[in-house]
Amino acid sequence: MRYILSVVLMLSVTMVDADTGKPIAIAIHGGAGTLLKENMSEEVEAAYRATLEDSVRAGYEILKAGGGSREAVMAAIVVMEDSVLFNAGKGAVFTSDRRVELDASIMDGSDLNAGAVTGIRHIRNPIRLANEVLEHSVHVMFMGEGAESFARSRGFEFVDNDYFYTERRRKQLERVQAGNTETALSEDFTDDQKLGTVGAVAMDSRGNIAAGTSTGGMTNKQFGRIGDSPIIGAGTYADNDACGISGTGHGEYFIRTSVAHDICARVLYKGIPLQQAADEVILHRLVDMEAEGGIIGIDRNANIVFSFNSKGMYRAAIDREGALSVKIFKHQ
Ligand code: ASP
């Protein structure tokens, strides 16, 4: 498919599909939390920025080639699931009994179809399995053994739970179990309990919005605990008439306030811009509950928004003008 740069409204340019004339855009996140420049070495910062860029570009390439927003969301998330830097797939955190249990969900805003999996232990890319549920099951959400038996029936490759083992996450678990999260912050610049969940939202050249989220959950989570990430309406939501949202933060609060759906509902019912709707929920409602976190979102005109009440959020986007941005801290 051919792309053109069309000049619109006083020299601002929009990346539009040559066939449909519609804009494309994608945003991703890699978790929100206590992210301070002074706590992060230049090397580590560069590694995060490079992977965020790889991820957002992987999704954008699909959109540029005329692919669907769901495909783009998946491609972007797979890059982060395969990286040890993020709390999803390969780099996931440990449960209190030293295992890895993964959650993921994906939603298609064109027909409100959705797929979700939780408590996954042997599938390398849970977001692919969530998408398989969306495409090939009458159900929306599978847990644990049932999810993996569905994966087997769909020909998924299985990996040992050890595939997800990293020293960094083992040490993190030990520190959290010893009640020593302060040291962790200075030692490896990260928030020990809940940082690094990944997500993506995109709009394709047919105007379809999709959103997806993938996570290992929270360090030291109790066996069987399920967070917001696989719950449609809490961690993930997409509706072509309103917006697409992927969230990250303290999952229990995101579930209790149905964060992703609440934001889209505010857009739809109140007729307010997505940024305002997101800020109402993230900067006010969640803050009132003392809940930390953030979201990425995309509205029906392919405008991208970020909103977070934490010190930082790993994030990147290629907006409707084709401009790339990669940020970690509050402003940079
Ligand atoms: N929301 C995730 C959960 O509670 C964690 C995170 O986003 O950092 O499982």
Short mmCIF file of C-alpha atoms and ligand atoms in Angstrom, two decimals:
data_model
loop_
_atom_site.label_atom_id
_atom_site.label_comp_id
_atom_site.label_asym_id
_atom_site.label_seq_id
_atom_site.Cartn_x
_atom_site.Cartn_y
_atom_site.Cartn_z
CA MET A 1 0.00 0.00 0.00
CA ARG A 2 1.24 3.45 -0.85
CA TYR A 3 1.40 6.27 1.70
CA ILE A 4 1.32 9.95 1.04
CA LEU A 5 2.02 12.97 3.13
CA SER A 6 -0.99 15.19 2.79
CA VAL A 7 -0.75 18.83 3.72
CA VAL A 8 -3.67 19.88 5.83
CA LEU A 9 -4.54 22.99 7.79
CA MET A 10 -1.67 25.41 7.78
CA LEU A 11 1.31 23.20 7.09
CA SER A 12 0.60 20.45 9.61
CA VAL A 13 1.07 17.06 7.97
CA THR A 14 -0.85 13.90 8.54
CA MET A 15 0.19 10.35 7.69
CA VAL A 16 -2.81 9.11 5.79
CA ASP A 17 -3.53 5.96 3.91
CA ALA A 18 -3.33 6.63 0.17
CA ASP A 19 -6.45 4.53 -0.45
CA THR A 20 -8.73 5.52 2.41
CA GLY A 21 -7.36 8.96 3.29
CA LYS A 22 -7.63 8.04 6.98
CA PRO A 23 -4.92 8.60 9.58
CA ILE A 24 -3.00 5.87 11.37
CA ALA A 25 -1.38 6.07 14.81
CA ILE A 26 -0.06 3.90 17.62
CA ALA A 27 0.97 4.34 21.27
CA ILE A 28 2.57 1.90 23.68
CA HIS A 29 3.47 1.76 27.36
CA GLY A 30 5.87 -0.35 29.37
CA GLY A 31 4.50 0.34 32.84
CA ALA A 32 4.12 3.30 35.22
CA GLY A 33 5.78 3.88 38.58
CA THR A 34 8.56 5.55 40.48
CA LEU A 35 10.76 6.37 37.51
CA LEU A 36 13.32 9.07 38.21
CA LYS A 37 16.16 10.04 35.92
CA GLU A 38 18.59 10.27 38.84
CA ASN A 39 17.93 6.61 39.70
CA MET A 40 18.61 5.30 36.23
CA SER A 41 21.99 4.83 34.58
CA GLU A 42 22.47 6.14 31.05
CA GLU A 43 22.94 2.60 29.79
CA VAL A 44 19.72 1.32 31.28
CA GLU A 45 17.80 4.34 30.06
CA ALA A 46 19.15 3.82 26.55
CA ALA A 47 18.16 0.15 26.61
CA TYR A 48 14.59 1.02 27.60
CA ARG A 49 14.33 3.76 24.99
CA ALA A 50 15.65 1.45 22.26
CA THR A 51 13.17 -1.33 23.07
CA LEU A 52 10.25 1.10 23.32
CA GLU A 53 11.19 2.43 19.91
CA ASP A 54 11.50 -1.08 18.43
CA SER A 55 8.10 -1.93 19.83
CA VAL A 56 6.24 1.11 18.53
CA ARG A 57 7.92 0.82 15.14
CA ALA A 58 6.97 -2.86 14.88
CA GLY A 59 3.32 -1.92 15.31
CA TYR A 60 3.54 1.11 13.05
CA GLU A 61 5.06 -0.90 10.18
CA ILE A 62 1.96 -3.07 10.18
CA LEU A 63 -0.35 -0.05 10.10
CA LYS A 64 1.70 1.53 7.32
CA ALA A 65 1.40 -1.62 5.24
CA GLY A 66 -2.38 -1.44 5.58
CA GLY A 67 -2.60 -4.05 8.37
CA GLY A 68 -5.24 -4.04 11.11
CA SER A 69 -4.95 -2.25 14.44
CA ARG A 70 -5.20 -5.54 16.36
CA GLU A 71 -2.23 -6.96 14.44
CA ALA A 72 -0.28 -3.79 15.17
CA VAL A 73 -1.09 -3.91 18.88
CA MET A 74 0.02 -7.54 19.03
CA ALA A 75 3.28 -6.91 17.16
CA ALA A 76 4.20 -4.04 19.46
CA ILE A 77 3.41 -6.02 22.60
CA VAL A 78 5.33 -9.12 21.45
CA VAL A 79 8.53 -7.04 21.24
CA MET A 80 8.14 -6.05 24.91
CA GLU A 81 7.06 -9.55 25.99
CA ASP A 82 10.28 -10.90 24.47
CA SER A 83 12.43 -8.35 26.31
CA VAL A 84 13.75 -8.92 29.84
CA LEU A 85 13.21 -5.23 30.59
CA PHE A 86 9.45 -5.37 31.04
CA ASN A 87 7.12 -7.16 33.39
CA ALA A 88 5.45 -9.25 30.70
CA GLY A 89 6.49 -12.47 28.99
CA LYS A 90 10.25 -13.08 29.37
CA GLY A 91 10.87 -10.41 32.02
CA ALA A 92 7.82 -11.08 34.18
CA VAL A 93 7.82 -10.81 37.96
CA PHE A 94 7.46 -13.75 40.37
CA THR A 95 4.51 -14.81 42.45
CA SER A 96 4.99 -15.38 46.19
CA ASP A 97 5.78 -19.04 45.45
CA ARG A 98 8.44 -18.16 42.86
CA ARG A 99 6.49 -18.92 39.75
CA VAL A 100 5.51 -16.77 36.82
CA GLU A 101 1.81 -16.37 36.02
CA LEU A 102 0.97 -14.17 33.07
CA ASP A 103 -2.17 -12.26 32.11
CA ALA A 104 -3.11 -10.62 28.81
CA SER A 105 -6.08 -9.21 26.95
CA ILE A 106 -6.90 -7.64 23.62
CA MET A 107 -9.99 -5.87 22.31
CA ASP A 108 -11.18 -4.88 18.87
CA GLY A 109 -13.07 -1.58 18.80
CA SER A 110 -14.77 -2.34 15.48
CA ASP A 111 -17.07 -5.04 16.89
CA LEU A 112 -16.26 -5.03 20.64
CA ASN A 113 -14.90 -8.54 20.34
CA ALA A 114 -12.31 -9.38 22.99
CA GLY A 115 -10.00 -12.15 24.18
CA ALA A 116 -8.27 -12.59 27.54
CA VAL A 117 -6.13 -15.14 29.35
CA THR A 118 -4.97 -15.29 32.93
CA GLY A 119 -2.61 -17.43 35.01
CA ILE A 120 -0.56 -18.48 31.96
CA ARG A 121 2.64 -20.38 32.79
CA HIS A 122 3.90 -21.93 29.58
CA ILE A 123 3.08 -19.65 26.67
CA ARG A 124 5.82 -17.30 25.54
CA ASN A 125 3.56 -14.57 24.20
CA PRO A 126 0.30 -14.40 26.16
CA ILE A 127 -0.97 -11.55 23.96
CA ARG A 128 -1.02 -13.95 21.00
CA LEU A 129 -3.05 -16.41 23.03
CA ALA A 130 -5.49 -13.66 24.05
CA ASN A 131 -5.91 -12.81 20.39
CA GLU A 132 -6.44 -16.49 19.56
CA VAL A 133 -9.27 -16.55 22.10
CA LEU A 134 -10.77 -13.47 20.45
CA GLU A 135 -10.58 -15.04 17.00
CA HIS A 136 -11.32 -18.70 17.67
CA SER A 137 -13.49 -19.05 20.75
CA VAL A 138 -17.05 -18.17 21.62
CA HIS A 139 -15.72 -17.29 25.07
CA VAL A 140 -13.91 -14.13 26.04
CA MET A 141 -11.68 -15.19 28.94
CA PHE A 142 -9.80 -18.37 29.89
CA MET A 143 -7.86 -19.09 33.04
CA GLY A 144 -4.80 -21.27 33.81
CA GLU A 145 -5.11 -24.87 32.71
CA GLY A 146 -8.14 -24.21 30.55
CA ALA A 147 -6.33 -21.42 28.75
CA GLU A 148 -3.31 -23.63 28.12
CA SER A 149 -5.44 -26.53 26.96
CA PHE A 150 -7.09 -24.12 24.49
CA ALA A 151 -3.56 -23.06 23.45
CA ARG A 152 -2.61 -26.69 22.86
CA SER A 153 -5.69 -27.24 20.72
CA ARG A 154 -4.69 -24.22 18.64
CA GLY A 155 -1.14 -25.53 18.09
CA PHE A 156 0.72 -23.09 20.38
CA GLU A 157 4.30 -23.89 21.33
CA PHE A 158 4.84 -24.48 25.06
CA VAL A 159 7.84 -23.28 27.08
CA ASP A 160 8.97 -24.36 30.51
CA ASN A 161 8.06 -21.94 33.32
CA ASP A 162 11.87 -21.53 33.75
CA TYR A 163 11.97 -19.72 30.41
CA PHE A 164 10.58 -16.71 32.31
CA TYR A 165 13.17 -16.93 35.10
CA THR A 166 15.51 -13.94 35.46
CA GLU A 167 17.92 -13.20 38.31
CA ARG A 168 16.68 -9.64 38.50
CA ARG A 169 13.13 -10.77 39.24
CA ARG A 170 14.33 -13.39 41.75
CA LYS A 171 16.25 -10.74 43.66
CA GLN A 172 13.25 -8.44 43.51
CA LEU A 173 11.04 -11.09 45.03
CA GLU A 174 13.55 -11.69 47.81
CA ARG A 175 13.69 -8.00 48.60
CA VAL A 176 9.94 -7.61 48.64
CA GLN A 177 9.52 -10.70 50.80
CA ALA A 178 12.13 -9.31 53.18
CA GLY A 179 10.10 -6.09 53.29
CA ASN A 180 13.01 -4.17 51.80
CA THR A 181 11.70 -2.36 48.76
CA GLU A 182 13.61 0.85 49.51
CA THR A 183 16.95 -0.73 48.62
CA ALA A 184 15.47 -2.01 45.42
CA LEU A 185 14.64 1.46 44.24
CA SER A 186 18.20 2.65 44.53
CA GLU A 187 19.79 -0.59 43.38
CA ASP A 188 18.06 -1.22 40.16
CA PHE A 189 15.98 1.89 39.66
CA THR A 190 12.72 0.16 39.61
CA ASP A 191 9.55 -0.11 41.55
CA ASP A 192 9.70 -3.60 42.97
CA GLN A 193 6.07 -4.38 43.17
CA LYS A 194 4.32 -3.16 40.13
CA LEU A 195 6.21 -1.84 37.18
CA GLY A 196 6.70 -2.90 33.63
CA THR A 197 3.30 -4.09 32.45
CA VAL A 198 3.09 -3.48 28.71
CA GLY A 199 0.30 -2.31 26.44
CA ALA A 200 -0.55 -0.80 23.08
CA VAL A 201 -3.39 1.07 21.40
CA ALA A 202 -3.65 1.71 17.67
CA MET A 203 -5.85 3.01 14.89
CA ASP A 204 -5.57 1.48 11.45
CA SER A 205 -6.33 2.98 8.06
CA ARG A 206 -9.92 1.75 8.21
CA GLY A 207 -10.51 3.78 11.37
CA ASN A 208 -10.53 0.72 13.60
CA ILE A 209 -9.20 1.04 17.13
CA ALA A 210 -7.64 -1.85 19.09
CA ALA A 211 -6.10 -2.08 22.55
CA GLY A 212 -4.09 -4.77 24.32
CA THR A 213 -2.27 -5.29 27.63
CA SER A 214 0.11 -7.98 28.90
CA THR A 215 1.66 -8.46 32.34
CA GLY A 216 3.26 -10.68 34.94
CA GLY A 217 1.13 -8.86 37.51
CA MET A 218 2.69 -7.74 40.77
CA THR A 219 5.83 -9.08 42.46
CA ASN A 220 4.99 -11.42 45.33
CA LYS A 221 1.35 -11.63 44.25
CA GLN A 222 -0.51 -14.45 45.87
CA PHE A 223 -0.89 -17.65 43.86
CA GLY A 224 -4.02 -17.26 41.72
CA ARG A 225 -4.27 -13.46 42.03
CA ILE A 226 -5.65 -11.79 38.92
CA GLY A 227 -5.07 -8.10 38.23
CA ASP A 228 -6.75 -5.64 35.90
CA SER A 229 -4.70 -6.33 32.77
CA PRO A 230 -6.74 -9.31 31.51
CA ILE A 231 -10.04 -7.79 32.55
CA ILE A 232 -11.90 -6.11 29.72
CA GLY A 233 -13.09 -2.73 30.94
CA ALA A 234 -10.47 -2.51 33.70
CA GLY A 235 -7.02 -2.76 32.06
CA THR A 236 -8.07 -2.80 28.41
CA TYR A 237 -10.94 -1.39 26.38
CA ALA A 238 -11.59 -0.41 22.76
CA ASP A 239 -14.65 1.01 21.05
CA ASN A 240 -14.43 2.72 17.65
CA ASP A 241 -17.11 5.19 18.79
CA ALA A 242 -15.13 6.34 21.81
CA CYS A 243 -11.51 5.33 22.31
CA GLY A 244 -8.96 2.61 22.97
CA ILE A 245 -7.24 2.34 26.35
CA SER A 246 -4.49 0.22 27.90
CA GLY A 247 -3.67 0.77 31.55
CA THR A 248 -0.91 0.05 34.02
CA GLY A 249 -0.78 0.45 37.75
CA HIS A 250 -2.19 -0.99 40.93
CA GLY A 251 -4.57 -3.51 39.40
CA GLU A 252 -6.92 -3.90 42.33
CA TYR A 253 -7.94 -0.23 42.02
CA PHE A 254 -8.15 -0.39 38.24
CA ILE A 255 -10.63 -3.25 38.61
CA ARG A 256 -12.67 -1.48 41.26
CA THR A 257 -13.03 1.64 39.12
CA SER A 258 -13.23 -0.06 35.69
CA VAL A 259 -10.60 2.43 34.53
CA ALA A 260 -10.44 1.67 30.80
CA HIS A 261 -14.19 1.50 30.30
CA ASP A 262 -14.86 4.47 32.56
CA ILE A 263 -12.60 6.65 30.40
CA CYS A 264 -14.28 5.56 27.15
CA ALA A 265 -17.73 5.99 28.70
CA ARG A 266 -16.89 9.57 29.74
CA VAL A 267 -15.86 10.33 26.15
CA LEU A 268 -19.04 8.80 24.79
CA TYR A 269 -21.60 10.09 27.28
CA LYS A 270 -20.11 13.44 28.27
CA GLY A 271 -18.80 14.27 24.80
CA ILE A 272 -15.49 15.46 26.26
CA PRO A 273 -12.01 15.07 24.75
CA LEU A 274 -10.15 11.86 25.59
CA GLN A 275 -7.37 13.71 27.44
CA GLN A 276 -9.92 15.28 29.78
CA ALA A 277 -11.72 11.97 30.35
CA ALA A 278 -8.44 10.18 31.06
CA ASP A 279 -7.25 12.88 33.46
CA GLU A 280 -10.58 12.83 35.34
CA VAL A 281 -10.06 9.14 36.05
CA ILE A 282 -6.27 8.91 36.46
CA LEU A 283 -5.46 12.26 38.08
CA HIS A 284 -8.58 12.59 40.21
CA ARG A 285 -10.56 9.41 40.78
CA LEU A 286 -7.52 7.16 41.25
CA VAL A 287 -5.56 9.78 43.17
CA ASP A 288 -8.49 10.15 45.59
CA MET A 289 -8.17 6.42 46.24
CA GLU A 290 -4.37 6.75 46.55
CA ALA A 291 -3.93 4.42 43.59
CA GLU A 292 -0.94 4.77 41.33
CA GLY A 293 -0.93 4.20 37.58
CA GLY A 294 -1.55 5.49 34.11
CA ILE A 295 -2.99 4.85 30.68
CA ILE A 296 -2.30 5.31 27.02
CA GLY A 297 -5.25 6.08 24.80
CA ILE A 298 -6.30 6.85 21.25
CA ASP A 299 -9.50 8.61 20.23
CA ARG A 300 -11.67 8.21 17.14
CA ASN A 301 -9.67 10.89 15.31
CA ALA A 302 -6.40 9.05 15.95
CA ASN A 303 -5.27 11.52 18.62
CA ILE A 304 -2.99 9.91 21.18
CA VAL A 305 -3.15 10.70 24.89
CA PHE A 306 -1.10 9.74 27.94
CA SER A 307 -2.20 10.23 31.51
CA PHE A 308 -0.37 9.01 34.63
CA ASN A 309 -0.25 9.98 38.28
CA SER A 310 3.08 8.27 38.96
CA LYS A 311 6.53 9.83 38.63
CA GLY A 312 6.97 8.29 35.20
CA MET A 313 5.68 5.86 32.63
CA TYR A 314 7.63 4.06 29.92
CA ARG A 315 5.85 5.17 26.77
CA ALA A 316 6.21 5.79 23.06
CA ALA A 317 4.04 6.77 20.13
CA ILE A 318 4.00 7.43 16.45
CA ASP A 319 1.20 9.92 16.07
CA ARG A 320 -1.10 10.80 13.19
CA GLU A 321 1.53 13.20 11.88
CA GLY A 322 4.02 10.33 11.74
CA ALA A 323 6.09 11.83 14.59
CA LEU A 324 7.91 9.42 16.91
CA SER A 325 8.19 10.15 20.62
CA VAL A 326 9.79 7.99 23.31
CA LYS A 327 9.54 9.05 26.95
CA ILE A 328 10.15 7.60 30.39
CA PHE A 329 10.06 10.40 32.94
CA LYS A 330 7.42 13.01 33.63
CA HIS A 331 8.38 15.24 30.71
CA GLN A 332 11.08 13.45 28.73
N1 ASP B 1 -1.80 -3.60 36.45
C1 ASP B 1 -0.90 -4.70 36.71
C2 ASP B 1 -1.53 -5.62 37.70
O1 ASP B 1 -2.05 -5.15 38.68
C3 ASP B 1 0.44 -4.27 37.19
C4 ASP B 1 1.05 -3.09 36.47
O2 ASP B 1 0.44 -2.52 35.60
O3 ASP B 1 2.19 -2.70 36.79
O4 ASP B 1 -1.44 -6.81 37.53
#
